[in-house]
Each structure stands twice: as structure tokens, then as C-alpha cells.
PDB file of C-alpha atoms in Angstrom:
ATOM      1  CA  MET A 213     142.325 152.076  74.506  1.00 47.00           C
ATOM      2  CA  ALA A 214     139.053 152.120  72.588  1.00 49.00           C
ATOM      3  CA  ALA A 215     139.687 148.605  71.296  1.00 49.00           C
ATOM      4  CA  GLY A 216     140.547 147.426  74.797  1.00 48.00           C
ATOM      5  CA  GLN A 217     137.389 148.940  76.172  1.00 50.00           C
ATOM      6  CA  ARG A 218     135.264 147.248  73.526  1.00 50.00           C
ATOM      7  CA  SER A 219     136.807 143.869  74.281  1.00 48.00           C
ATOM      8  CA  ASN A 220     136.300 144.292  78.029  1.00 49.00           C
ATOM      9  CA  THR A 221     132.691 145.313  77.667  1.00 50.00           C
ATOM     10  CA  GLY A 222     131.984 142.357  75.348  1.00 51.00           C
ATOM     11  CA  ALA A 223     133.298 139.694  77.731  1.00 53.00           C
ATOM     12  CA  PRO A 224     130.623 140.047  80.437  1.00 53.00           C
ATOM     13  CA  GLY A 225     127.901 139.847  77.782  1.00 54.00           C
ATOM     14  CA  ALA A 226     129.255 136.536  76.516  1.00 53.00           C
ATOM     15  CA  ALA A 227     129.447 135.251  80.078  1.00 52.00           C
ATOM     16  CA  ASN A 228     125.842 136.250  80.693  1.00 55.00           C
ATOM     17  CA  GLU A 229     124.739 134.472  77.505  1.00 54.00           C
ATOM     18  CA  GLY A 230     126.531 131.306  78.594  1.00 55.00           C
ATOM     19  CA  ALA A 231     124.913 131.474  82.030  1.00 55.00           C
ATOM     20  CA  GLY A 232     121.520 131.940  80.403  1.00 55.00           C
ATOM     21  CA  GLU A 233     122.037 128.885  78.227  1.00 55.00           C
ATOM     22  CA  ARG A 234     123.048 126.793  81.247  1.00 56.00           C
ATOM     23  CA  SER A 235     120.005 127.957  83.202  1.00 53.00           C
ATOM     24  CA  ASN A 236     117.776 127.109  80.238  1.00 56.00           C
ATOM     25  CA  ASP A 237     119.305 123.629  80.054  1.00 56.00           C
ATOM     26  CA  ARG A 238     118.649 123.094  83.762  1.00 57.00           C
ATOM     27  CA  GLY A 239     115.116 124.356  83.396  1.00 55.00           C
ATOM     28  CA  GLY A 240     114.554 122.014  80.454  1.00 58.00           C
ATOM     29  CA  ARG A 241     115.860 119.044  82.433  1.00 58.00           C
ATOM     30  CA  ARG A 242     113.665 119.895  85.414  1.00 59.00           C
ATOM     31  CA  GLY A 243     110.654 120.351  83.171  1.00 57.00           C
ATOM     32  CA  GLY A 244     111.272 116.958  81.544  1.00 58.00           C
ATOM     33  CA  GLU A 245     111.630 115.304  84.945  1.00 60.00           C
ATOM     34  CA  ARG A 246     108.373 116.888  86.114  1.00 61.00           C
ATOM     35  CA  ARG A 247     106.557 115.657  83.000  1.00 60.00           C
ATOM     36  CA  ASP A 248     107.918 112.127  83.499  1.00 58.00           C
ATOM     37  CA  ASN A 249     106.812 112.154  87.139  1.00 56.00           C
ATOM     38  CA  ARG A 250     103.352 113.337  86.119  1.00 59.00           C
ATOM     39  CA  ARG A 251     103.070 110.496  83.596  1.00 59.00           C
ATOM     40  CA  GLN A 252     104.090 107.958  86.230  1.00 56.00           C
ATOM     41  CA  ASP A 253     101.576 109.392  88.722  1.00 55.00           C
ATOM     42  CA  ALA A 254      98.826 109.262  86.081  1.00 53.00           C
ATOM     43  CA  GLU A 255      99.627 105.607  85.346  1.00 56.00           C
ATOM     44  CA  LYS A 256      99.534 104.771  89.062  1.00 56.00           C
ATOM     45  CA  ASN A 257      96.191 106.539  89.514  1.00 64.00           C
ATOM     46  CA  ALA A 258      94.715 104.691  86.532  1.00 79.00           C
ATOM     47  CA  PHE A 259      95.103 101.298  88.271  1.00 85.00           C
ATOM     48  CA  LEU A 260      94.137  99.853  91.622  1.00 89.00           C
ATOM     49  CA  GLU A 261      96.997  98.134  93.447  1.00 92.00           C
ATOM     50  CA  ARG A 262      96.503  95.718  96.328  1.00 92.00           C
ATOM     51  CA  VAL A 263      99.419  94.115  98.180  1.00 93.00           C
ATOM     52  CA  VAL A 264      98.070  90.751  99.345  1.00 93.00           C
ATOM     53  CA  THR A 265     101.046  89.452 101.292  1.00 93.00           C
ATOM     54  CA  ILE A 266     104.730  90.186 101.951  1.00 93.00           C
ATOM     55  CA  ASN A 267     107.075  87.423 103.088  1.00 93.00           C
ATOM     56  CA  ARG A 268     110.700  87.469 104.191  1.00 93.00           C
ATOM     57  CA  VAL A 269     112.702  84.655 102.645  1.00 91.00           C
ATOM     58  CA  SER A 270     116.304  83.606 103.094  1.00 92.00           C
ATOM     59  CA  LYS A 271     118.928  81.849 101.033  1.00 90.00           C
ATOM     60  CA  VAL A 272     121.708  79.895 102.748  1.00 92.00           C
ATOM     61  CA  VAL A 273     125.125  80.576 101.200  1.00 89.00           C
ATOM     62  CA  LYS A 274     128.694  79.898 102.227  1.00 89.00           C
ATOM     63  CA  GLY A 275     128.993  83.071 104.304  1.00 85.00           C
ATOM     64  CA  GLY A 276     125.629  82.707 106.046  1.00 89.00           C
ATOM     65  CA  ARG A 277     122.095  83.702 105.109  1.00 91.00           C
ATOM     66  CA  ARG A 278     120.939  86.275 102.592  1.00 91.00           C
ATOM     67  CA  PHE A 279     117.526  87.735 103.339  1.00 92.00           C
ATOM     68  CA  SER A 280     115.119  89.151 100.773  1.00 94.00           C
ATOM     69  CA  PHE A 281     111.407  89.936 100.503  1.00 95.00           C
ATOM     70  CA  THR A 282     108.642  88.657  98.240  1.00 95.00           C
ATOM     71  CA  ALA A 283     105.414  90.515  97.480  1.00 95.00           C
ATOM     72  CA  LEU A 284     102.176  89.208  95.969  1.00 94.00           C
ATOM     73  CA  VAL A 285     100.413  92.117  94.237  1.00 95.00           C
ATOM     74  CA  VAL A 286      97.052  92.415  92.455  1.00 94.00           C
ATOM     75  CA  VAL A 287      96.602  95.230  89.919  1.00 94.00           C
ATOM     76  CA  GLY A 288      93.425  96.165  88.037  1.00 92.00           C
ATOM     77  CA  ASP A 289      91.571  99.101  86.526  1.00 89.00           C
ATOM     78  CA  GLY A 290      88.340  98.426  88.428  1.00 86.00           C
ATOM     79  CA  ASP A 291      86.504  97.974  85.131  1.00 86.00           C
ATOM     80  CA  GLY A 292      86.992  94.324  84.153  1.00 87.00           C
ATOM     81  CA  THR A 293      90.780  94.116  83.785  1.00 91.00           C
ATOM     82  CA  VAL A 294      92.967  92.471  86.438  1.00 93.00           C
ATOM     83  CA  GLY A 295      96.366  90.802  86.792  1.00 94.00           C
ATOM     84  CA  VAL A 296      98.477  89.162  89.511  1.00 95.00           C
ATOM     85  CA  GLY A 297     102.231  89.514  89.960  1.00 94.00           C
ATOM     86  CA  TYR A 298     104.887  88.128  92.283  1.00 94.00           C
ATOM     87  CA  GLY A 299     108.038  90.161  92.944  1.00 94.00           C
ATOM     88  CA  LYS A 300     111.205  89.435  94.880  1.00 94.00           C
ATOM     89  CA  ALA A 301     113.935  91.874  95.938  1.00 94.00           C
ATOM     90  CA  LYS A 302     116.190  92.840  98.841  1.00 93.00           C
ATOM     91  CA  GLU A 303     113.857  95.686  99.833  1.00 93.00           C
ATOM     92  CA  VAL A 304     110.072  95.702 100.226  1.00 93.00           C
ATOM     93  CA  PRO A 305     109.361  98.674  97.887  1.00 93.00           C
ATOM     94  CA  ALA A 306     111.441  97.092  95.127  1.00 94.00           C
ATOM     95  CA  ALA A 307     109.636  93.770  95.548  1.00 94.00           C
ATOM     96  CA  ILE A 308     106.251  95.506  95.301  1.00 94.00           C
ATOM     97  CA  ALA A 309     107.363  97.415  92.190  1.00 94.00           C
ATOM     98  CA  LYS A 310     108.456  94.162  90.525  1.00 94.00           C
ATOM     99  CA  GLY A 311     105.149  92.542  91.437  1.00 94.00           C
ATOM    100  CA  VAL A 312     103.215  95.459  89.905  1.00 94.00           C
ATOM    101  CA  GLU A 313     105.174  95.236  86.656  1.00 94.00           C
ATOM    102  CA  GLU A 314     104.583  91.484  86.408  1.00 94.00           C
ATOM    103  CA  ALA A 315     100.871  91.929  87.168  1.00 94.00           C
ATOM    104  CA  LYS A 316     100.525  94.450  84.326  1.00 93.00           C
ATOM    105  CA  LYS A 317     102.050  91.896  81.960  1.00 93.00           C
ATOM    106  CA  ASN A 318      99.445  89.306  83.022  1.00 91.00           C
ATOM    107  CA  PHE A 319      96.299  91.424  82.502  1.00 93.00           C
ATOM    108  CA  PHE A 320      93.132  89.634  81.334  1.00 93.00           C
ATOM    109  CA  ARG A 321      89.478  90.600  80.885  1.00 92.00           C
ATOM    110  CA  VAL A 322      86.748  89.417  83.278  1.00 92.00           C
ATOM    111  CA  PRO A 323      83.152  89.042  81.972  1.00 89.00           C
ATOM    112  CA  ARG A 324      80.710  90.997  84.145  1.00 87.00           C
ATOM    113  CA  ILE A 325      76.982  91.708  84.173  1.00 84.00           C
ATOM    114  CA  GLN A 326      75.728  94.595  86.328  1.00 82.00           C
ATOM    115  CA  GLY A 327      78.715  94.424  88.673  1.00 85.00           C
ATOM    116  CA  THR A 328      78.604  90.656  89.240  1.00 88.00           C
ATOM    117  CA  ILE A 329      79.750  87.507  87.451  1.00 90.00           C
ATOM    118  CA  PRO A 330      77.544  85.834  84.805  1.00 87.00           C
ATOM    119  CA  HIS A 331      77.406  82.339  86.357  1.00 88.00           C
ATOM    120  CA  PRO A 332      78.784  80.241  89.248  1.00 91.00           C
ATOM    121  CA  VAL A 333      82.345  79.049  88.761  1.00 93.00           C
ATOM    122  CA  GLN A 334      85.017  77.183  90.681  1.00 94.00           C
ATOM    123  CA  GLY A 335      88.763  77.687  90.287  1.00 93.00           C
ATOM    124  CA  GLU A 336      91.627  75.490  91.445  1.00 93.00           C
ATOM    125  CA  ALA A 337      95.351  76.205  91.717  1.00 91.00           C
ATOM    126  CA  ALA A 338      97.696  73.837  93.578  1.00 88.00           C
ATOM    127  CA  ALA A 339      95.847  73.107  96.844  1.00 91.00           C
ATOM    128  CA  GLY A 340      93.682  76.240  96.638  1.00 92.00           C
ATOM    129  CA  VAL A 341      90.004  75.928  95.657  1.00 94.00           C
ATOM    130  CA  VAL A 342      87.721  78.985  95.379  1.00 94.00           C
ATOM    131  CA  PHE A 343      83.999  78.953  94.520  1.00 95.00           C
ATOM    132  CA  LEU A 344      82.351  82.141  93.180  1.00 94.00           C
ATOM    133  CA  ARG A 345      78.619  82.735  92.799  1.00 92.00           C
ATOM    134  CA  PRO A 346      76.660  85.714  91.371  1.00 90.00           C
ATOM    135  CA  ALA A 347      74.841  87.977  93.816  1.00 89.00           C
ATOM    136  CA  ALA A 348      72.038  90.539  93.639  1.00 85.00           C
ATOM    137  CA  PRO A 349      72.866  94.256  93.431  1.00 85.00           C
ATOM    138  CA  GLY A 350      73.706  95.677  96.847  1.00 88.00           C
ATOM    139  CA  THR A 351      75.069  92.414  98.257  1.00 89.00           C
ATOM    140  CA  GLY A 352      78.691  93.542  98.182  1.00 91.00           C
ATOM    141  CA  VAL A 353      81.840  91.440  97.972  1.00 92.00           C
ATOM    142  CA  ILE A 354      81.380  88.574 100.427  1.00 92.00           C
ATOM    143  CA  ALA A 355      84.944  87.276 100.419  1.00 90.00           C
ATOM    144  CA  GLY A 356      88.119  87.063 102.461  1.00 88.00           C
ATOM    145  CA  GLY A 357      91.196  89.229 102.065  1.00 86.00           C
ATOM    146  CA  PRO A 358      93.024  87.563  99.123  1.00 92.00           C
ATOM    147  CA  VAL A 359      89.824  86.875  97.148  1.00 93.00           C
ATOM    148  CA  ARG A 360      88.457  90.359  97.897  1.00 93.00           C
ATOM    149  CA  ALA A 361      91.616  92.014  96.559  1.00 93.00           C
ATOM    150  CA  VAL A 362      91.290  90.244  93.207  1.00 93.00           C
ATOM    151  CA  LEU A 363      87.547  90.858  92.859  1.00 93.00           C
ATOM    152  CA  GLU A 364      87.720  94.555  93.773  1.00 91.00           C
ATOM    153  CA  CYS A 365      90.558  95.210  91.336  1.00 92.00           C
ATOM    154  CA  ALA A 366      88.523  93.414  88.641  1.00 91.00           C
ATOM    155  CA  GLY A 367      85.538  95.718  89.234  1.00 91.00           C
ATOM    156  CA  ILE A 368      83.182  93.070  90.679  1.00 91.00           C
ATOM    157  CA  HIS A 369      80.963  94.683  93.338  1.00 91.00           C
ATOM    158  CA  ASP A 370      78.422  91.948  94.157  1.00 91.00           C
ATOM    159  CA  VAL A 371      79.543  88.335  94.564  1.00 93.00           C
ATOM    160  CA  LEU A 372      79.495  85.415  97.000  1.00 94.00           C
ATOM    161  CA  SER A 373      82.652  83.359  97.512  1.00 93.00           C
ATOM    162  CA  LYS A 374      83.880  80.397  99.494  1.00 93.00           C
ATOM    163  CA  SER A 375      87.388  79.020  99.938  1.00 92.00           C
ATOM    164  CA  LEU A 376      87.273  75.213  99.893  1.00 92.00           C
ATOM    165  CA  GLY A 377      90.970  74.333  99.959  1.00 90.00           C
ATOM    166  CA  SER A 378      94.284  75.645 101.233  1.00 89.00           C
ATOM    167  CA  SER A 379      94.452  78.800 103.350  1.00 89.00           C
ATOM    168  CA  ASN A 380      97.716  79.889 101.727  1.00 91.00           C
ATOM    169  CA  SER A 381      97.266  83.389 100.263  1.00 92.00           C
ATOM    170  CA  ILE A 382      99.215  82.629  97.094  1.00 93.00           C
ATOM    171  CA  ASN A 383      97.146  79.520  96.333  1.00 94.00           C
ATOM    172  CA  ILE A 384      93.894  81.363  97.058  1.00 94.00           C
ATOM    173  CA  VAL A 385      94.771  84.266  94.752  1.00 94.00           C
ATOM    174  CA  HIS A 386      95.760  81.968  91.893  1.00 95.00           C
ATOM    175  CA  ALA A 387      92.618  79.874  92.412  1.00 94.00           C
ATOM    176  CA  THR A 388      90.523  83.065  92.213  1.00 94.00           C
ATOM    177  CA  VAL A 389      92.293  84.043  88.991  1.00 94.00           C
ATOM    178  CA  ALA A 390      91.616  80.565  87.580  1.00 94.00           C
ATOM    179  CA  ALA A 391      87.921  80.946  88.447  1.00 94.00           C
ATOM    180  CA  LEU A 392      87.699  84.365  86.774  1.00 93.00           C
ATOM    181  CA  ARG A 393      89.449  83.015  83.673  1.00 93.00           C
ATOM    182  CA  GLY A 394      86.810  80.274  83.503  1.00 91.00           C
ATOM    183  CA  LEU A 395      83.933  82.746  83.176  1.00 90.00           C
ATOM    184  CA  GLU A 396      82.128  82.979  79.835  1.00 87.00           C
ATOM    185  CA  GLU A 397      79.700  85.461  78.326  1.00 83.00           C
ATOM    186  CA  PRO A 398      76.178  84.060  77.659  1.00 78.00           C
ATOM    187  CA  ALA A 399      76.476  85.067  74.003  1.00 78.00           C
ATOM    188  CA  ALA A 400      79.686  83.043  73.611  1.00 80.00           C
ATOM    189  CA  VAL A 401      78.055  79.955  75.139  1.00 78.00           C
ATOM    190  CA  ALA A 402      75.002  80.316  72.874  1.00 80.00           C
ATOM    191  CA  ALA A 403      77.195  80.666  69.785  1.00 82.00           C
ATOM    192  CA  ARG A 404      79.219  77.570  70.710  1.00 81.00           C
ATOM    193  CA  ARG A 405      76.097  75.460  71.235  1.00 81.00           C
ATOM    194  CA  GLY A 406      74.268  76.857  68.218  1.00 81.00           C
ATOM    195  CA  LEU A 407      71.260  77.922  70.276  1.00 78.00           C
ATOM    196  CA  PRO A 408      69.392  81.206  70.745  1.00 76.00           C
ATOM    197  CA  LEU A 409      70.568  83.354  73.638  1.00 73.00           C
ATOM    198  CA  GLU A 410      67.176  82.971  75.366  1.00 72.00           C
ATOM    199  CA  ASP A 411      67.652  79.186  75.586  1.00 69.00           C
ATOM    200  CA  VAL A 412      71.059  79.500  77.277  1.00 71.00           C
ATOM    201  CA  ALA A 413      70.748  82.380  79.733  1.00 71.00           C
ATOM    202  CA  PRO A 414      68.001  82.922  82.341  1.00 70.00           C
ATOM    203  CA  ALA A 415      65.512  85.719  81.709  1.00 70.00           C
ATOM    204  CA  ALA A 416      66.658  87.632  84.798  1.00 70.00           C
ATOM    205  CA  LEU A 417      70.239  87.582  83.552  1.00 72.00           C
ATOM    206  CA  LEU A 418      69.199  88.900  80.148  1.00 72.00           C
ATOM    207  CA  ARG A 419      67.202  91.691  81.798  1.00 73.00           C
ATOM    208  CA  SER A 420      70.203  92.676  83.920  1.00 72.00           C
ATOM    209  CA  GLN A 421      72.448  92.667  80.857  1.00 70.00           C
ATOM    210  CA  ALA A 422      69.987  94.875  78.936  1.00 74.00           C
ATOM    211  CA  ALA A 423      69.737  97.264  81.888  1.00 73.00           C
ATOM    212  CA  GLY A 424      73.518  97.499  82.066  1.00 69.00           C
ATOM    213  CA  ARG A 425      73.745  98.354  78.382  1.00 72.00           C
ATOM    214  CA  ALA A 426      71.037 101.014  78.773  1.00 75.00           C
ATOM    215  CA  ASP A 427      72.902 102.606  81.702  1.00 71.00           C
ATOM    216  CA  ALA A 428      76.150 102.626  79.731  1.00 68.00           C
ATOM    217  CA  ALA A 429      74.431 104.240  76.735  1.00 74.00           C
ATOM    218  CA  ALA A 430      72.866 106.875  79.003  1.00 75.00           C
ATOM    219  CA  LYS A 431      76.267 107.739  80.494  1.00 70.00           C
ATOM    220  CA  VAL A 432      77.820 108.059  77.048  1.00 70.00           C
ATOM    221  CA  GLY A 433      74.954 110.277  75.881  1.00 67.00           C
ATOM    222  CA  ALA A 434      75.266 112.495  78.945  1.00 61.00           C
TER     223      ALA A 434
END
């Protein structure tokens, strides 16, 4: 009887240990899922996302038509890095997610001086033509929807723009990207020409660049 009692009293303890292990496993899984979700939320908050346009497209097959959606997305960090992506899927959220992933793969740096571009530039893509011009501080982004999305995600706060070609949103966005890719730093131009920086860039531009560096140094020191 004593042996039987010992065996009976030991069984519930083993069961409780097993239940505790299972609960710990579940808690570990939930904790890992929460950490993954937090990482994803942090990545989303680190970038600005702008959906420029969503179109419904169809493909004619033997049984009829198959509908899907395309999304043109602009992603940037608001500090000189921007990219454009184009996603296609059967649902709108999936198309936007694909566009965001493609945009992150196409990131490039945009030269800036005090929140504006260093010099006038014109970009062309297909039938789209976009002209960008520097503006004084406080001017704002004078641009239409597609151009504004690209410039805001790139961290450009003062600029003048004009669309000279097609009104198609995709062409305008790619023309804006082409214009931003054509920008050059004054120092790079001076080095290529073999001239002093003062002979290449206007005095006002050099003063703005020096003021921007002083502000950045003050923020770092603070």
C-alpha cells in the first residue's frame, strides 16, 4: 500500500511539471512573436511611405478575366534617402507591401543643402518631364501629388517644381526620381573640374551649406 501511495502521489507532480513546460513553451512563442511584431513596427516607423496610385488591372484568360491591383509606392527616411517601388497582387494590401519591399531595394541618396536641392535640374522618364528648382527657406514644397510624395520622402522641404510632360503618375514619379539622381554636390563638381569650390558654387549656396553644417554640429553637441 505504501508503494502504491507513493506512485499515486508522484503522478500528479509529473503532470504538473509537463503542464508547466507546455505553458513556458507557449509563453516563449508569444514572447518571440511580440518581439518580431515590435521589430516590424519599428522598421515601419523608421520610414515614410506614400501610396501614389492604385490601379485595377485585368488579364484575359480562357475562362474570362482575372483582376488584380497594382500599387506605386514611395518610401524614404525623410533625411535624404528615397526609393520607388511598383507592386502587383490580387489584393490591395499585398500589392502595397510588394511595392514597399521593391522601393527599399531601390534606395538612393539625394544631395541636399538646408532642406532644398543644390541646383536646378530636369528629369525625364518616358513621356514624363519634371523640372526642379531650389527655393528659399520657408517656401515649402511647391509640387503636385506624385512629385510631392517623392520630395517629402526624400526630406526636401523647400523646392519649386513644374511638370512639363505627361500627366501619368507613374511617368511623373520616375521623372522626379531621374531628376533627383541627376543632382550633384558642389564639392564633387569642383573636384571634377579641378577648380576651387568658390569658383563653382555661388556665395549664398556656400553660406547655406556652412550654416547647415553648424546646425548639425550644434545638434550633435547638444
